[in-house]
Amino acid sequence: MSESKLAGQFFDAAIGLLERVRDEEAPHIAEAGTLIADAVAAGNRLFAFGAGHSSLPAQDVVYRAGGLALMNFLAVPGTAGVDVMPATLGSALERVDGLAGAVLDSSPASDGDVLVIISLSGRNALPVEMAMNARAIGLKVIGVTSVAYATDTRSRHVSGTFLKDHCDVVLDSKIAVGDAELSIDGIDAPFAPASTVVTSAIMQAVMATAAGELAARGLEPPLLRSGNVDGGHEWNGRVMQEYGDRIFFRH
């Protein structure tokens, strides 16, 4: 099989997943966007969290041109990327009980805020505990996960539950267990994961929905412009000043 044919198969698989999410998750995406718009309109704060590669779609909506300035990344040390050494430590930290609670307790998140939790499997202690603790202190929780894991794998949290069990809104990425879209003879392991593509698209769809909902209410969405266009820095400076009490990534 040629390399170009494999590339085409991956694009087809990713497009198919995006179409499924667009068609099947539209009501939940609308609900999530409304939750975020409600928080912005009410003066509350927005946070996004993900561990390992699930942190990438969370980071993608923070301090982003064309994105909401109020979205803050809720960082858990050692889990936000592959820069931790050894990289396997990040996976181990996802299974540590108590870590999410300590992070939330020391964060500015409080009653009425919205937290988006991204976890492909939704089975590890960290995202499950994060959702449980967040709701306990009054946050609205949006979970972005693959619901298939809840039927095909076992939870690693002491409760036996998954992320999806502790959310106000669940967005199903439709990713198959194992997160690999391709397999061929001659390669023993499946390969070509699509979760980052699909989950990032879900996040941007939710942000777009929130912006549209705010505009429909006659409110100006606090959006950032690119710093690489004329006037972008000045625009962003005004947004940062107006909403500075809800923006934490600049401190």
Short mmCIF file of C-alpha atoms in Angstrom, two decimals:
data_model
loop_
_atom_site.label_atom_id
_atom_site.label_comp_id
_atom_site.label_asym_id
_atom_site.label_seq_id
_atom_site.Cartn_x
_atom_site.Cartn_y
_atom_site.Cartn_z
CA MET A 1 0.00 0.00 0.00
CA SER A 2 1.40 3.39 -0.96
CA GLU A 3 2.07 6.06 1.66
CA SER A 4 -0.21 8.48 -0.19
CA LYS A 5 -3.11 6.01 0.00
CA LEU A 6 -2.63 5.72 3.77
CA ALA A 7 -2.65 9.50 4.06
CA GLY A 8 -5.90 9.64 2.14
CA GLN A 9 -7.42 6.96 4.34
CA PHE A 10 -6.52 8.93 7.43
CA PHE A 11 -8.11 12.10 6.05
CA ASP A 12 -11.23 10.11 5.15
CA ALA A 13 -11.40 8.65 8.67
CA ALA A 14 -10.97 12.07 10.29
CA ILE A 15 -13.58 13.64 8.02
CA GLY A 16 -15.99 10.83 8.78
CA LEU A 17 -15.57 11.38 12.51
CA LEU A 18 -16.03 15.13 12.13
CA GLU A 19 -19.24 14.56 10.18
CA ARG A 20 -20.55 12.20 12.86
CA VAL A 21 -19.79 14.69 15.60
CA ARG A 22 -21.36 17.53 13.61
CA ASP A 23 -24.57 15.58 13.03
CA GLU A 24 -24.92 13.62 16.26
CA GLU A 25 -23.53 16.05 18.87
CA ALA A 26 -25.11 19.28 17.61
CA PRO A 27 -27.61 19.57 20.50
CA HIS A 28 -24.90 18.97 23.09
CA ILE A 29 -22.53 21.44 21.44
CA ALA A 30 -25.31 24.04 21.49
CA GLU A 31 -25.92 23.30 25.17
CA ALA A 32 -22.22 23.63 25.99
CA GLY A 33 -21.96 26.90 24.09
CA THR A 34 -24.95 28.26 25.98
CA LEU A 35 -23.39 27.29 29.34
CA ILE A 36 -20.27 29.23 28.41
CA ALA A 37 -22.24 32.22 27.18
CA ASP A 38 -24.25 32.20 30.43
CA ALA A 39 -21.03 32.29 32.46
CA VAL A 40 -19.56 35.14 30.42
CA ALA A 41 -22.76 37.17 30.66
CA ALA A 42 -23.01 36.59 34.42
CA GLY A 43 -19.44 37.72 35.12
CA ASN A 44 -18.10 34.26 35.83
CA ARG A 45 -14.86 32.63 34.66
CA LEU A 46 -13.99 29.94 32.13
CA PHE A 47 -11.43 27.16 32.50
CA ALA A 48 -10.26 24.25 30.36
CA PHE A 49 -8.34 21.18 31.50
CA GLY A 50 -6.82 18.16 29.82
CA ALA A 51 -3.95 15.82 30.64
CA GLY A 52 -1.41 14.35 28.25
CA HIS A 53 -2.45 14.72 24.62
CA SER A 54 -5.93 15.68 25.83
CA SER A 55 -4.33 18.91 27.01
CA LEU A 56 -3.72 19.98 23.40
CA PRO A 57 -7.36 20.83 22.55
CA ALA A 58 -7.66 22.58 25.91
CA GLN A 59 -4.58 24.72 25.22
CA ASP A 60 -5.91 25.42 21.73
CA VAL A 61 -8.70 27.64 23.09
CA VAL A 62 -6.52 29.63 25.52
CA TYR A 63 -5.03 33.00 24.46
CA ARG A 64 -6.02 32.22 20.91
CA ALA A 65 -6.65 34.61 18.02
CA GLY A 66 -10.34 34.35 17.22
CA GLY A 67 -11.03 32.80 20.62
CA LEU A 68 -12.61 33.95 23.86
CA ALA A 69 -10.14 35.89 25.98
CA LEU A 70 -11.74 34.56 29.16
CA MET A 71 -10.78 30.91 28.61
CA ASN A 72 -8.05 29.95 31.08
CA PHE A 73 -5.98 26.76 31.13
CA LEU A 74 -6.25 24.91 34.43
CA ALA A 75 -2.79 23.39 34.64
CA VAL A 76 -1.91 20.31 36.66
CA PRO A 77 1.89 20.21 36.98
CA GLY A 78 3.49 17.36 35.09
CA THR A 79 0.40 16.48 33.03
CA ALA A 80 0.05 19.28 30.50
CA GLY A 81 2.44 18.06 27.84
CA VAL A 82 5.30 15.82 26.83
CA ASP A 83 7.95 18.16 28.24
CA VAL A 84 7.92 16.32 31.59
CA MET A 85 10.75 13.83 31.93
CA PRO A 86 10.27 10.96 31.66
CA ALA A 87 7.18 11.36 29.48
CA THR A 88 5.65 8.31 31.16
CA LEU A 89 5.43 10.29 34.42
CA GLY A 90 2.56 12.30 32.96
CA SER A 91 0.54 9.13 32.42
CA ALA A 92 1.31 8.00 35.96
CA LEU A 93 0.16 11.31 37.44
CA GLU A 94 -3.23 10.93 35.75
CA ARG A 95 -3.85 7.98 38.07
CA VAL A 96 -2.94 9.75 41.32
CA ASP A 97 -5.83 10.29 43.73
CA GLY A 98 -6.05 13.72 45.37
CA LEU A 99 -4.14 15.66 42.73
CA ALA A 100 -7.19 17.24 41.11
CA GLY A 101 -8.57 18.39 44.43
CA ALA A 102 -5.31 20.08 45.38
CA VAL A 103 -5.20 21.91 42.04
CA LEU A 104 -8.80 23.10 42.27
CA ASP A 105 -8.36 24.26 45.86
CA SER A 106 -5.44 26.47 44.85
CA SER A 107 -7.07 27.79 41.67
CA PRO A 108 -9.32 30.85 41.24
CA ALA A 109 -12.21 28.65 40.07
CA SER A 110 -15.37 29.11 42.13
CA ASP A 111 -19.15 28.77 42.20
CA GLY A 112 -20.78 29.63 38.88
CA ASP A 113 -17.68 29.20 36.74
CA VAL A 114 -17.45 26.74 33.84
CA LEU A 115 -14.78 24.05 33.53
CA VAL A 116 -14.28 22.09 30.31
CA ILE A 117 -12.59 18.76 31.06
CA ILE A 118 -11.08 16.89 28.12
CA SER A 119 -10.19 13.23 28.54
CA LEU A 120 -10.32 10.80 25.66
CA SER A 121 -10.88 7.72 27.85
CA GLY A 122 -12.44 9.51 30.83
CA ARG A 123 -11.30 6.57 32.97
CA ASN A 124 -8.33 7.91 34.92
CA ALA A 125 -8.53 9.28 38.45
CA LEU A 126 -7.47 12.80 37.51
CA PRO A 127 -10.30 13.82 35.14
CA VAL A 128 -12.94 11.94 37.14
CA GLU A 129 -11.88 13.55 40.41
CA MET A 130 -11.57 16.94 38.70
CA ALA A 131 -15.19 16.75 37.53
CA MET A 132 -16.50 15.50 40.88
CA ASN A 133 -14.69 18.16 42.89
CA ALA A 134 -15.56 20.93 40.44
CA ARG A 135 -19.26 20.23 40.67
CA ALA A 136 -19.02 19.98 44.46
CA ILE A 137 -17.84 23.60 44.63
CA GLY A 138 -20.51 24.83 42.21
CA LEU A 139 -18.81 24.77 38.83
CA LYS A 140 -20.62 23.74 35.66
CA VAL A 141 -18.67 20.93 33.99
CA ILE A 142 -18.51 20.20 30.28
CA GLY A 143 -16.88 16.86 29.52
CA VAL A 144 -15.31 16.07 26.14
CA THR A 145 -14.62 12.35 25.94
CA SER A 146 -15.15 9.15 23.98
CA VAL A 147 -18.19 7.52 25.53
CA ALA A 148 -17.14 4.16 24.03
CA TYR A 149 -14.47 3.79 26.71
CA ALA A 150 -17.13 3.63 29.42
CA THR A 151 -18.48 0.38 28.00
CA ASP A 152 -15.27 -1.17 26.67
CA THR A 153 -12.82 -0.40 29.50
CA ARG A 154 -12.79 -0.26 33.29
CA SER A 155 -12.56 2.94 35.29
CA ARG A 156 -9.31 3.60 37.16
CA HIS A 157 -11.07 5.78 39.72
CA VAL A 158 -11.99 4.30 43.09
CA SER A 159 -15.67 5.08 42.41
CA GLY A 160 -15.70 2.93 39.28
CA THR A 161 -17.17 5.86 37.34
CA PHE A 162 -16.04 7.77 34.26
CA LEU A 163 -15.78 11.45 33.40
CA LYS A 164 -19.10 11.29 31.57
CA ASP A 165 -20.85 10.42 34.83
CA HIS A 166 -19.98 13.75 36.47
CA CYS A 167 -20.76 16.38 33.83
CA ASP A 168 -23.54 18.86 33.16
CA VAL A 169 -22.95 18.38 29.42
CA VAL A 170 -21.12 15.50 27.71
CA LEU A 171 -19.65 15.87 24.22
CA ASP A 172 -18.85 12.50 22.65
CA SER A 173 -15.86 12.59 20.29
CA LYS A 174 -16.85 9.19 18.79
CA ILE A 175 -13.21 8.04 18.88
CA ALA A 176 -12.86 4.27 19.00
CA VAL A 177 -11.08 2.68 21.95
CA GLY A 178 -7.36 2.74 21.23
CA ASP A 179 -7.41 5.99 19.21
CA ALA A 180 -5.88 4.62 16.01
CA GLU A 181 -7.69 4.85 12.68
CA LEU A 182 -5.48 2.70 10.45
CA SER A 183 -4.11 -0.83 10.38
CA ILE A 184 -2.36 -2.79 7.63
CA ASP A 185 -0.53 -6.06 7.18
CA GLY A 186 3.12 -5.70 8.09
CA ILE A 187 2.51 -3.27 10.96
CA ASP A 188 1.56 -5.01 14.17
CA ALA A 189 0.07 -2.02 16.00
CA PRO A 190 -2.81 0.16 14.76
CA PHE A 191 -1.75 3.74 14.06
CA ALA A 192 -2.83 7.26 13.01
CA PRO A 193 -4.78 8.73 15.97
CA ALA A 194 -7.51 11.28 15.20
CA SER A 195 -8.59 12.35 18.69
CA THR A 196 -6.70 15.65 18.64
CA VAL A 197 -8.19 16.69 15.29
CA VAL A 198 -11.73 15.83 16.33
CA THR A 199 -11.56 17.16 19.88
CA SER A 200 -10.00 20.45 18.79
CA ALA A 201 -12.82 20.84 16.27
CA ILE A 202 -15.37 20.19 19.02
CA MET A 203 -13.78 22.86 21.21
CA GLN A 204 -13.78 25.44 18.43
CA ALA A 205 -17.40 24.61 17.60
CA VAL A 206 -18.37 25.20 21.22
CA MET A 207 -16.49 28.50 21.32
CA ALA A 208 -18.16 29.63 18.10
CA THR A 209 -21.55 28.72 19.52
CA ALA A 210 -20.85 30.69 22.68
CA ALA A 211 -19.78 33.76 20.70
CA GLY A 212 -22.92 33.58 18.58
CA GLU A 213 -25.11 33.15 21.65
CA LEU A 214 -23.59 36.23 23.29
CA ALA A 215 -24.10 38.27 20.13
CA ALA A 216 -27.73 37.11 19.95
CA ARG A 217 -28.20 38.57 23.45
CA GLY A 218 -26.77 41.89 22.34
CA LEU A 219 -23.46 41.33 24.13
CA GLU A 220 -20.04 41.77 22.54
CA PRO A 221 -18.10 38.48 22.87
CA PRO A 222 -14.68 39.13 24.45
CA LEU A 223 -12.71 37.81 21.46
CA LEU A 224 -9.00 38.15 20.80
CA ARG A 225 -7.57 39.22 17.46
CA SER A 226 -4.35 38.02 15.89
CA GLY A 227 -1.29 39.94 17.02
CA ASN A 228 -0.01 39.58 13.47
CA VAL A 229 -2.61 41.87 11.92
CA ASP A 230 -2.56 45.64 12.13
CA GLY A 231 -4.29 46.84 15.27
CA GLY A 232 -4.36 43.38 16.85
CA HIS A 233 -2.22 44.24 19.86
CA GLU A 234 -4.24 47.36 20.59
CA TRP A 235 -7.52 45.45 20.35
CA ASN A 236 -6.25 42.70 22.65
CA GLY A 237 -4.94 45.24 25.13
CA ARG A 238 -8.40 46.74 25.48
CA VAL A 239 -10.00 43.34 25.95
CA MET A 240 -7.40 42.34 28.52
CA GLN A 241 -7.99 45.54 30.46
CA GLU A 242 -11.78 45.29 30.40
CA TYR A 243 -11.87 41.66 31.48
CA GLY A 244 -8.63 41.52 33.48
CA ASP A 245 -10.31 40.19 36.62
CA ARG A 246 -11.31 37.03 34.73
CA ILE A 247 -8.09 36.43 32.79
CA PHE A 248 -5.42 34.50 34.70
CA PHE A 249 -2.98 33.32 32.03
CA ARG A 250 -1.21 36.68 31.90
CA HIS A 251 -0.16 36.74 35.56
#
